[in-house]
PDB file of C-alpha atoms in Angstrom:
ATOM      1  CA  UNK U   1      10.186  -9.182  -5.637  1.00 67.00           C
ATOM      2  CA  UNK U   2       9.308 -11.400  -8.524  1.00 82.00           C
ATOM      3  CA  UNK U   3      10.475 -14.632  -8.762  1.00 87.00           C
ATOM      4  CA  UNK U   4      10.063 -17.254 -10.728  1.00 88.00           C
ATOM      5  CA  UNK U   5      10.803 -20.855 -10.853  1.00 87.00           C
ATOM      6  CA  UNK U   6      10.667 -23.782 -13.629  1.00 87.00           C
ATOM      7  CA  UNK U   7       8.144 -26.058 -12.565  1.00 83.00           C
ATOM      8  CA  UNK U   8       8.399 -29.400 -10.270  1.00 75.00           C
ATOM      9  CA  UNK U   9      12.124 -29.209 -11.290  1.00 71.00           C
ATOM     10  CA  UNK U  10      13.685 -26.230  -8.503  1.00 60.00           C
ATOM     11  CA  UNK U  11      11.339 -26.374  -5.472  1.00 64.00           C
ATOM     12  CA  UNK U  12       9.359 -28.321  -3.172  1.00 57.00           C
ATOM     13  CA  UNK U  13       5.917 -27.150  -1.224  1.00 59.00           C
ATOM     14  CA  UNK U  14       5.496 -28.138   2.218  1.00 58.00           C
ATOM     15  CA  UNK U  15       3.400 -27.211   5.411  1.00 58.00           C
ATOM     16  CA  UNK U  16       4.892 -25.531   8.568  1.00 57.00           C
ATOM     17  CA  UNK U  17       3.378 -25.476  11.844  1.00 54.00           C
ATOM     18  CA  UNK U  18       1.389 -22.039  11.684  1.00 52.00           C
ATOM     19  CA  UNK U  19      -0.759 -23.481   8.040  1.00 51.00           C
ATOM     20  CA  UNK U  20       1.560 -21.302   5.903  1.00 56.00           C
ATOM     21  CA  UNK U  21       3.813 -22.631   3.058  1.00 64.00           C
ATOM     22  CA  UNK U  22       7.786 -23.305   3.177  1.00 71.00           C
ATOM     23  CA  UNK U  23      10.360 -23.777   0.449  1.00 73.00           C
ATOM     24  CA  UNK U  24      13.125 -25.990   0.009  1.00 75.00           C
ATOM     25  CA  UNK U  25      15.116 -26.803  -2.946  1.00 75.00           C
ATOM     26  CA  UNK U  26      14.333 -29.940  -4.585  1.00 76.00           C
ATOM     27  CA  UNK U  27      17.093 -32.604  -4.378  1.00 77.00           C
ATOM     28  CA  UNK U  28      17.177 -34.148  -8.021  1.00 79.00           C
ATOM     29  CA  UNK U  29      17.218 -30.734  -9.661  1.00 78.00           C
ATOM     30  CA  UNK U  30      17.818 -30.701 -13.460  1.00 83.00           C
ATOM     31  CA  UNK U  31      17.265 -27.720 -15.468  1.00 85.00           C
ATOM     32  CA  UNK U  32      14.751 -28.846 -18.631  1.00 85.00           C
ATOM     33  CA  UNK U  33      15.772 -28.476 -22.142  1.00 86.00           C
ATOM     34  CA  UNK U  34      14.804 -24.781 -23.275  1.00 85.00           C
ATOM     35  CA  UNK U  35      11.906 -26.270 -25.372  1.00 86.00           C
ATOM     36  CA  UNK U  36      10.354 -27.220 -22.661  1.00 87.00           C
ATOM     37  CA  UNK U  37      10.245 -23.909 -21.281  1.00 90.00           C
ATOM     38  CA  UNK U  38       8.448 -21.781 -23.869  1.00 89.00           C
ATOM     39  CA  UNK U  39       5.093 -22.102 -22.423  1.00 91.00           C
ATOM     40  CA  UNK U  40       3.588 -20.399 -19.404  1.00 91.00           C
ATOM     41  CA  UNK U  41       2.546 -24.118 -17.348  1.00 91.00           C
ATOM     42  CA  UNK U  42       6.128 -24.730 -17.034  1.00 91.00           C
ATOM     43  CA  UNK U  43       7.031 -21.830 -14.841  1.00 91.00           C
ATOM     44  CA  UNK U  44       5.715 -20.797 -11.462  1.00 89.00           C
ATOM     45  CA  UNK U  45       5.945 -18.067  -8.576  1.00 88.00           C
ATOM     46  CA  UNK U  46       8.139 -18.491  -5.670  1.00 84.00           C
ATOM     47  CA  UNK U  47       5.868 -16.206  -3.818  1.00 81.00           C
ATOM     48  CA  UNK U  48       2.526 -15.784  -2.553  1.00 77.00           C
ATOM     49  CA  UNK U  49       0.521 -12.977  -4.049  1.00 74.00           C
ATOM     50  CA  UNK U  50       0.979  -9.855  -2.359  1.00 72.00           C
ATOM     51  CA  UNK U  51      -2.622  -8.318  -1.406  1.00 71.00           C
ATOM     52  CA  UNK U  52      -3.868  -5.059  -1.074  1.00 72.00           C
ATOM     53  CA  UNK U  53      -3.113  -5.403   2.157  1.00 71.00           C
ATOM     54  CA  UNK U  54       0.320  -5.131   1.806  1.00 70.00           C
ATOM     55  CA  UNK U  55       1.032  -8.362   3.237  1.00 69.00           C
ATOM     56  CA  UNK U  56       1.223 -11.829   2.393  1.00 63.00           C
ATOM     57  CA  UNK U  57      -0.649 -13.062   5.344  1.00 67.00           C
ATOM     58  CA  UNK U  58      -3.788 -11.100   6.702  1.00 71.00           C
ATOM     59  CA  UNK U  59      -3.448  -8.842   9.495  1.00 75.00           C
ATOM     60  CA  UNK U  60      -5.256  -8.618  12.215  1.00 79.00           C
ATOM     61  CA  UNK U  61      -5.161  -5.566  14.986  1.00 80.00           C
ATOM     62  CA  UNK U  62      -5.110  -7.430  18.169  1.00 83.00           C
ATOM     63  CA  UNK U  63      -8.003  -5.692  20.593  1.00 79.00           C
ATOM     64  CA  UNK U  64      -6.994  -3.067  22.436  1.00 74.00           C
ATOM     65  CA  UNK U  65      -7.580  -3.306  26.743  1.00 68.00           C
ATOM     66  CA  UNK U  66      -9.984  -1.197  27.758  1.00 57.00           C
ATOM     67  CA  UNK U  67     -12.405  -1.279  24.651  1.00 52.00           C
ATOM     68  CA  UNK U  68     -15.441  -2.220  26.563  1.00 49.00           C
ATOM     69  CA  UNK U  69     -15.063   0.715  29.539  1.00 49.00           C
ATOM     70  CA  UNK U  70     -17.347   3.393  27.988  1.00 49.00           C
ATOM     71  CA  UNK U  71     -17.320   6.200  29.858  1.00 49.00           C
ATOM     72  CA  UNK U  72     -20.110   8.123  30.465  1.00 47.00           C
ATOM     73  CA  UNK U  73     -21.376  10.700  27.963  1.00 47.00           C
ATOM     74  CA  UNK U  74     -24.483  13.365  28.121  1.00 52.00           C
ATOM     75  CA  UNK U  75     -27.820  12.219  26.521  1.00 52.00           C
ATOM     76  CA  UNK U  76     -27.395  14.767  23.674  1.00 51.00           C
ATOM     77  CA  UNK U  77     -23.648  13.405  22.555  1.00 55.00           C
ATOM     78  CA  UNK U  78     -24.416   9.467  22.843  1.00 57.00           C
ATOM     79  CA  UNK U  79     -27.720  10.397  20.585  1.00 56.00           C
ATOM     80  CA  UNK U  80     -25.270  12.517  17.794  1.00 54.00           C
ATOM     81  CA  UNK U  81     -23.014   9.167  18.352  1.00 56.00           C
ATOM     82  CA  UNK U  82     -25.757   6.862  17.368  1.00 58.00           C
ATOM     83  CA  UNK U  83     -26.994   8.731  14.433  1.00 57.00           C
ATOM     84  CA  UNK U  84     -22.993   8.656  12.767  1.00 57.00           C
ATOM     85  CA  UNK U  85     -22.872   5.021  13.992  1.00 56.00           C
ATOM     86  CA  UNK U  86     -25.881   4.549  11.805  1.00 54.00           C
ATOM     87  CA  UNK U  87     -25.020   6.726   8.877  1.00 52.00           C
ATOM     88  CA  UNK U  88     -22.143   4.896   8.349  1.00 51.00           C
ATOM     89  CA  UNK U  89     -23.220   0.875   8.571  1.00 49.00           C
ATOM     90  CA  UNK U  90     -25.814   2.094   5.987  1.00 49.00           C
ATOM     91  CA  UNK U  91     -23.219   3.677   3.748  1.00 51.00           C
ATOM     92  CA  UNK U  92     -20.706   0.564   4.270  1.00 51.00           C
ATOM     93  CA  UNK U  93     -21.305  -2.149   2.318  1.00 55.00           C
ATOM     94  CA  UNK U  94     -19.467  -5.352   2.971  1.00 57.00           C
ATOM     95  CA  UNK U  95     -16.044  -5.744   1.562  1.00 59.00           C
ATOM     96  CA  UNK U  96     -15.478  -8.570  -0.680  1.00 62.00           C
ATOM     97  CA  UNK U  97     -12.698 -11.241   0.782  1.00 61.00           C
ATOM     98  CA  UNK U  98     -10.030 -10.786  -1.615  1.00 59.00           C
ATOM     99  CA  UNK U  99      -8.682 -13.303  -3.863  1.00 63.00           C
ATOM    100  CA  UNK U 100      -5.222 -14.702  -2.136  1.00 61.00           C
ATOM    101  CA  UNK U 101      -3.454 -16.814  -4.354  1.00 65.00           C
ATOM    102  CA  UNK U 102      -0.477 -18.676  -3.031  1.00 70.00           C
ATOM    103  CA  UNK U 103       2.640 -19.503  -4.039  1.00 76.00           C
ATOM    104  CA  UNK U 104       4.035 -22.336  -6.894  1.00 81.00           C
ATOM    105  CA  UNK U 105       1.216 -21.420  -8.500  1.00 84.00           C
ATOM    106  CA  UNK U 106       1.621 -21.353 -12.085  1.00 89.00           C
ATOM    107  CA  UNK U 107       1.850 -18.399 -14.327  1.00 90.00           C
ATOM    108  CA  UNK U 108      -1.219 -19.059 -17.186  1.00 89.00           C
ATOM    109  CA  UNK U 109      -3.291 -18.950 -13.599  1.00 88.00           C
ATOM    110  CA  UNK U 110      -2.136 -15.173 -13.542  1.00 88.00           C
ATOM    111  CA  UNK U 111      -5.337 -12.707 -13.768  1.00 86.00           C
ATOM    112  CA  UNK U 112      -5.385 -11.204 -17.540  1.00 87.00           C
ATOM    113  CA  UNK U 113      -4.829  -7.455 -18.192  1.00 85.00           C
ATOM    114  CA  UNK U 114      -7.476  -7.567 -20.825  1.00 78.00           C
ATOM    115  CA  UNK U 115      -9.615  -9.520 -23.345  1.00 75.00           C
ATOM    116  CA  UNK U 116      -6.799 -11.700 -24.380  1.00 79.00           C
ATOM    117  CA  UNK U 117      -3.807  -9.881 -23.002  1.00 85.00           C
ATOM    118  CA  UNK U 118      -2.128 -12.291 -21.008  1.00 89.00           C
ATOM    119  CA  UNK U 119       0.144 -11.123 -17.913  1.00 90.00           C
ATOM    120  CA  UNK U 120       3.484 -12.739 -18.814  1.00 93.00           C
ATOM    121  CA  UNK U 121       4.481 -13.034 -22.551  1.00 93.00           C
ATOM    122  CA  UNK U 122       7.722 -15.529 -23.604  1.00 94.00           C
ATOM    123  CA  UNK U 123      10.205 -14.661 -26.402  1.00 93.00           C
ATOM    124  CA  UNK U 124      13.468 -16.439 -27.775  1.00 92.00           C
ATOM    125  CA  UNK U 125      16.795 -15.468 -28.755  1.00 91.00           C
ATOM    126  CA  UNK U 126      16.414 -17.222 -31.776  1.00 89.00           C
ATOM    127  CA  UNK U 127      13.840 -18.171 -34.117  1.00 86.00           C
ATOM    128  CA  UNK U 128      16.347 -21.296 -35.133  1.00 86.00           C
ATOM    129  CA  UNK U 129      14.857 -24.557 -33.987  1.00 81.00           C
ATOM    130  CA  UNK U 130      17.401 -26.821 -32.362  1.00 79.00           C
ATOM    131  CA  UNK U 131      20.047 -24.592 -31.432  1.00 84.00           C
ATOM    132  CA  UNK U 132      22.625 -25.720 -28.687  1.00 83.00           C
ATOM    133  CA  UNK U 133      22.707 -21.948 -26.762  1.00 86.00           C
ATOM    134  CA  UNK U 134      18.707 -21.148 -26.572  1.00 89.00           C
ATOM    135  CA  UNK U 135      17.606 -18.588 -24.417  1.00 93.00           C
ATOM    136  CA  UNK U 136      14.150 -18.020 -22.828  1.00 94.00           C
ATOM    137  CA  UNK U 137      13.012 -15.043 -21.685  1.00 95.00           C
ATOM    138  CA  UNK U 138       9.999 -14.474 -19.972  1.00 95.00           C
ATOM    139  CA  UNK U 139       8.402 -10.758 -19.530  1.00 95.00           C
ATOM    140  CA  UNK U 140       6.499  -9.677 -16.789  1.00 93.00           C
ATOM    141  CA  UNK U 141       3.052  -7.012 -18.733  1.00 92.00           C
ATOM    142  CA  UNK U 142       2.088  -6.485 -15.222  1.00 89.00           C
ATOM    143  CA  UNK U 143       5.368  -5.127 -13.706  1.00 90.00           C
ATOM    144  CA  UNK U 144       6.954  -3.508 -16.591  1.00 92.00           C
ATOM    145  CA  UNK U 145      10.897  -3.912 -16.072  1.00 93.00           C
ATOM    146  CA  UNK U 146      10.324  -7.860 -14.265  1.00 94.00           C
ATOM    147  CA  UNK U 147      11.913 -10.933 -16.226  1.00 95.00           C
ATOM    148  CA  UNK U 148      13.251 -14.069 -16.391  1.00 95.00           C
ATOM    149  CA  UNK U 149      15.894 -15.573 -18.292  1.00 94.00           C
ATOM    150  CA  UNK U 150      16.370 -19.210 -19.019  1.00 93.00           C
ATOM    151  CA  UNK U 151      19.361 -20.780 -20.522  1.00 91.00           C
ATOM    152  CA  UNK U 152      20.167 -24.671 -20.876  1.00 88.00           C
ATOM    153  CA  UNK U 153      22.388 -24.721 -17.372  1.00 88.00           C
ATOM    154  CA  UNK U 154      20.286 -22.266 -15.543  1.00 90.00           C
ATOM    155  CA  UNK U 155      18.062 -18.918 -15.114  1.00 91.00           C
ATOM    156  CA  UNK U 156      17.451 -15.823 -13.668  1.00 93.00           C
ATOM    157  CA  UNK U 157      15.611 -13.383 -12.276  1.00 95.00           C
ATOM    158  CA  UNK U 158      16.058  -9.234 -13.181  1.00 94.00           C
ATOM    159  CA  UNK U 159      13.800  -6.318 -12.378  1.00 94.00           C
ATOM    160  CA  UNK U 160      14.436  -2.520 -12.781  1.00 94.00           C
ATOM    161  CA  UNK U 161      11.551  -0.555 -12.804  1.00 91.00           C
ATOM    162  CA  UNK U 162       9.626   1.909 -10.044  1.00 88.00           C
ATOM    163  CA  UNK U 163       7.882  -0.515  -8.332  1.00 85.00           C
ATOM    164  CA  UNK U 164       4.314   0.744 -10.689  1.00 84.00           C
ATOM    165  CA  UNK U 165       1.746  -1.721 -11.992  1.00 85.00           C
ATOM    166  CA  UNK U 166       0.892  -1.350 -15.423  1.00 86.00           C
ATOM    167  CA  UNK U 167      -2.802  -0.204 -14.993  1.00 80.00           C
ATOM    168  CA  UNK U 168      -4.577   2.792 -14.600  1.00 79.00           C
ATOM    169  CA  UNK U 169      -4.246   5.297 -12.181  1.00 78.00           C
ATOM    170  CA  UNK U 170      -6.647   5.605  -9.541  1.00 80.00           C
ATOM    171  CA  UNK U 171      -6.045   8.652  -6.851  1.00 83.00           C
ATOM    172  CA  UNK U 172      -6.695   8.611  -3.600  1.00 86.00           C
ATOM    173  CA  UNK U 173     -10.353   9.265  -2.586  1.00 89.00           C
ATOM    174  CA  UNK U 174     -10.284  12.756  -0.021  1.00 90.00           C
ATOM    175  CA  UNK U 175     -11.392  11.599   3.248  1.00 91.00           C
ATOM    176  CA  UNK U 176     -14.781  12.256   4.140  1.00 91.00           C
ATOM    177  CA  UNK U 177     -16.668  15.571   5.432  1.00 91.00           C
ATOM    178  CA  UNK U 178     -16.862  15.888   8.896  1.00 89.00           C
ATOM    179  CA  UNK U 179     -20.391  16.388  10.530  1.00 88.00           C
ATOM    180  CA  UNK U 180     -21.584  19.603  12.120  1.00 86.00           C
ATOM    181  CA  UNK U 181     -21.727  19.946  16.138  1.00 84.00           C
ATOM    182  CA  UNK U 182     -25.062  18.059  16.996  1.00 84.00           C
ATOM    183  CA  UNK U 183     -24.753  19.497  20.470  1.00 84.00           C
ATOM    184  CA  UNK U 184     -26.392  22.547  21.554  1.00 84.00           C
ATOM    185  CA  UNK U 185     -24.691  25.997  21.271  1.00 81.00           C
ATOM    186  CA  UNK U 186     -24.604  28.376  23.879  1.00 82.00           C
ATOM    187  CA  UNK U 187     -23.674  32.031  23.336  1.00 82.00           C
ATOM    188  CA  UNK U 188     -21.418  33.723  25.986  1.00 79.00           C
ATOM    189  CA  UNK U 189     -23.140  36.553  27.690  1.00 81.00           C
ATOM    190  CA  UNK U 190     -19.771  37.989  29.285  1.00 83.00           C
ATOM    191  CA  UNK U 191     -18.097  40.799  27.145  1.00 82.00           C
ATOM    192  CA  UNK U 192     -14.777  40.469  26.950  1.00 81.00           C
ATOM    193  CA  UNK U 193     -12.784  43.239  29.364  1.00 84.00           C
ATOM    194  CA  UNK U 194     -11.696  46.205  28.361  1.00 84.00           C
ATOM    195  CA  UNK U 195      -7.750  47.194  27.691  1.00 82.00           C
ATOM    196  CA  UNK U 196      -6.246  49.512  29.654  1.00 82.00           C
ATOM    197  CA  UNK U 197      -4.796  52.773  28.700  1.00 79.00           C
ATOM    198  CA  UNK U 198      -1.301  53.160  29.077  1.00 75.00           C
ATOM    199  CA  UNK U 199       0.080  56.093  31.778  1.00 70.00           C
ATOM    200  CA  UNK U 200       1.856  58.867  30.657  1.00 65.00           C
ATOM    201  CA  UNK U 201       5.152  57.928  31.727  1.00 60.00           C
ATOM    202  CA  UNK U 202       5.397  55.003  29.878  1.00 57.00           C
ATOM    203  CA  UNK U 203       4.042  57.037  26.838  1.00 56.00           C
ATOM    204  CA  UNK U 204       6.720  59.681  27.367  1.00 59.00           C
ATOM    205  CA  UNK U 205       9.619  56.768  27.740  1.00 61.00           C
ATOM    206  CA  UNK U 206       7.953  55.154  24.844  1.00 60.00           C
ATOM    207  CA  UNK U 207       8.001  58.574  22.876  1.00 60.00           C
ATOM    208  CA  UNK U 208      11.932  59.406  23.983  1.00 62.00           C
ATOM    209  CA  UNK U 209      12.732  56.214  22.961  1.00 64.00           C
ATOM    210  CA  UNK U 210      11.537  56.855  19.250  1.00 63.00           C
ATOM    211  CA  UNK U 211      13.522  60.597  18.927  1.00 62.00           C
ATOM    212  CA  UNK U 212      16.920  58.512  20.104  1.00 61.00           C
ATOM    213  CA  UNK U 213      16.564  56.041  17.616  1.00 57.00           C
ATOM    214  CA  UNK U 214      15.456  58.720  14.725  1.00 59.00           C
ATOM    215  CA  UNK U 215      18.438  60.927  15.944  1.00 57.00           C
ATOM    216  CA  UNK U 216      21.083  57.524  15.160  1.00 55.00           C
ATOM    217  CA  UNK U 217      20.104  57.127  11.767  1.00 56.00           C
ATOM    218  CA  UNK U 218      20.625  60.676  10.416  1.00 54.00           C
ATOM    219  CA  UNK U 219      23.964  60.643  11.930  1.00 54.00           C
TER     220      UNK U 219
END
């Protein structure tokens, strides 16, 4: 979820034992004056960015036991093996390490949606300068339904939406083809037996069995 906090006033950063970040609320906390809260420097995210990952921290699969046993393989598969193997570190290109901003960062540091577009916008509930019961409100361009709401005594945080960024849609790429067998087909020489014919007492049964039935619906 989106949060957001007024700046140096809520919050304080520290380090924990595994390098990541930890919150705890700031002793001498006093909300600013609404004024001072018009301007995206004086507002910042409780949380880390979320990456594509899905996570806020990177993931890594631990190795499985067992991964260096290869077993043994004919000539004819390991050489089909080598040629994918190679097929595909010459398609792959090397990913990019992806931008991971943490968190109390503030929200002018947010990337743009376009030339100029910036991802947050602020409003008032009045255009009167001065008055005693201003409100701020702070709206999320990214995440269509996310805002903030600032009054002199306190704020909050809302969001009703889908849980959709507000950016083009991209589908799914379909996975890729799968290669033909490179092993070498062999074509079965056996024919494939013969079914036998039934006797003609299970053809007569079979026959008798027919008239009965035919014989129940007309009555």
């Amino acid at each position: 979820m989106i949060i957001l906090l007024p700046v140096n006033t809520t919050w304080a950063q520290a380090a924990d034992d595994e390098g990541g970040q930890t919150l705890t609320p700031a002793e001498d906390f006093e909300m600013p004056p609404t004024v001072d809260l018009g301007t995206l420097e004086a507002w910042v995210h409780k949380n880390a960015h979320i990456p594509k990952q899905g996570r806020c921290t990177k993931y890594e699969a631990p190795e499985e036991e067992g991964e260096g046993e290869e077993e043994e393989a004919p000539e004819e598969e390991e050489e089909a093996k080598e040629g994918e193997e190679g097929e595909k570190d010459e398609d792959e290109e090397p990913e990019e390490p992806e931008e991971e901003p943490g968190s109390l960062r503030t929200l002018d540091q947010d990337k743009e949606l376009a030339d100029g577009v910036k991802a947050w916008s602020v409003t008032y509930s009045s255009s009167i300068k001065g008055l005693k019961h201003q409100v701020v409100c702070l709206r999320s361009h990214l995440w269509p339904g996310a805002f903030c709401v600032a009054t002199p005594t306190g704020f909050s945080n809302i969001y009703v939406g889908y849980g959709l960024k507000n950016e083009a849609f991209k589908p799914t790429m379909p996975p890729p083809v799968q290669k033909e067998y490179a092993g070498e087909m062999v074509e079965a020489t056996d024919l494939p037996p013969k079914p036998e014919p039934l006797k003609e007492e299970e053809g007569e049964e079979k026959a008798g069995s027919e008239e009965e039935g035919e014989e129940e619906e007309e009555e």
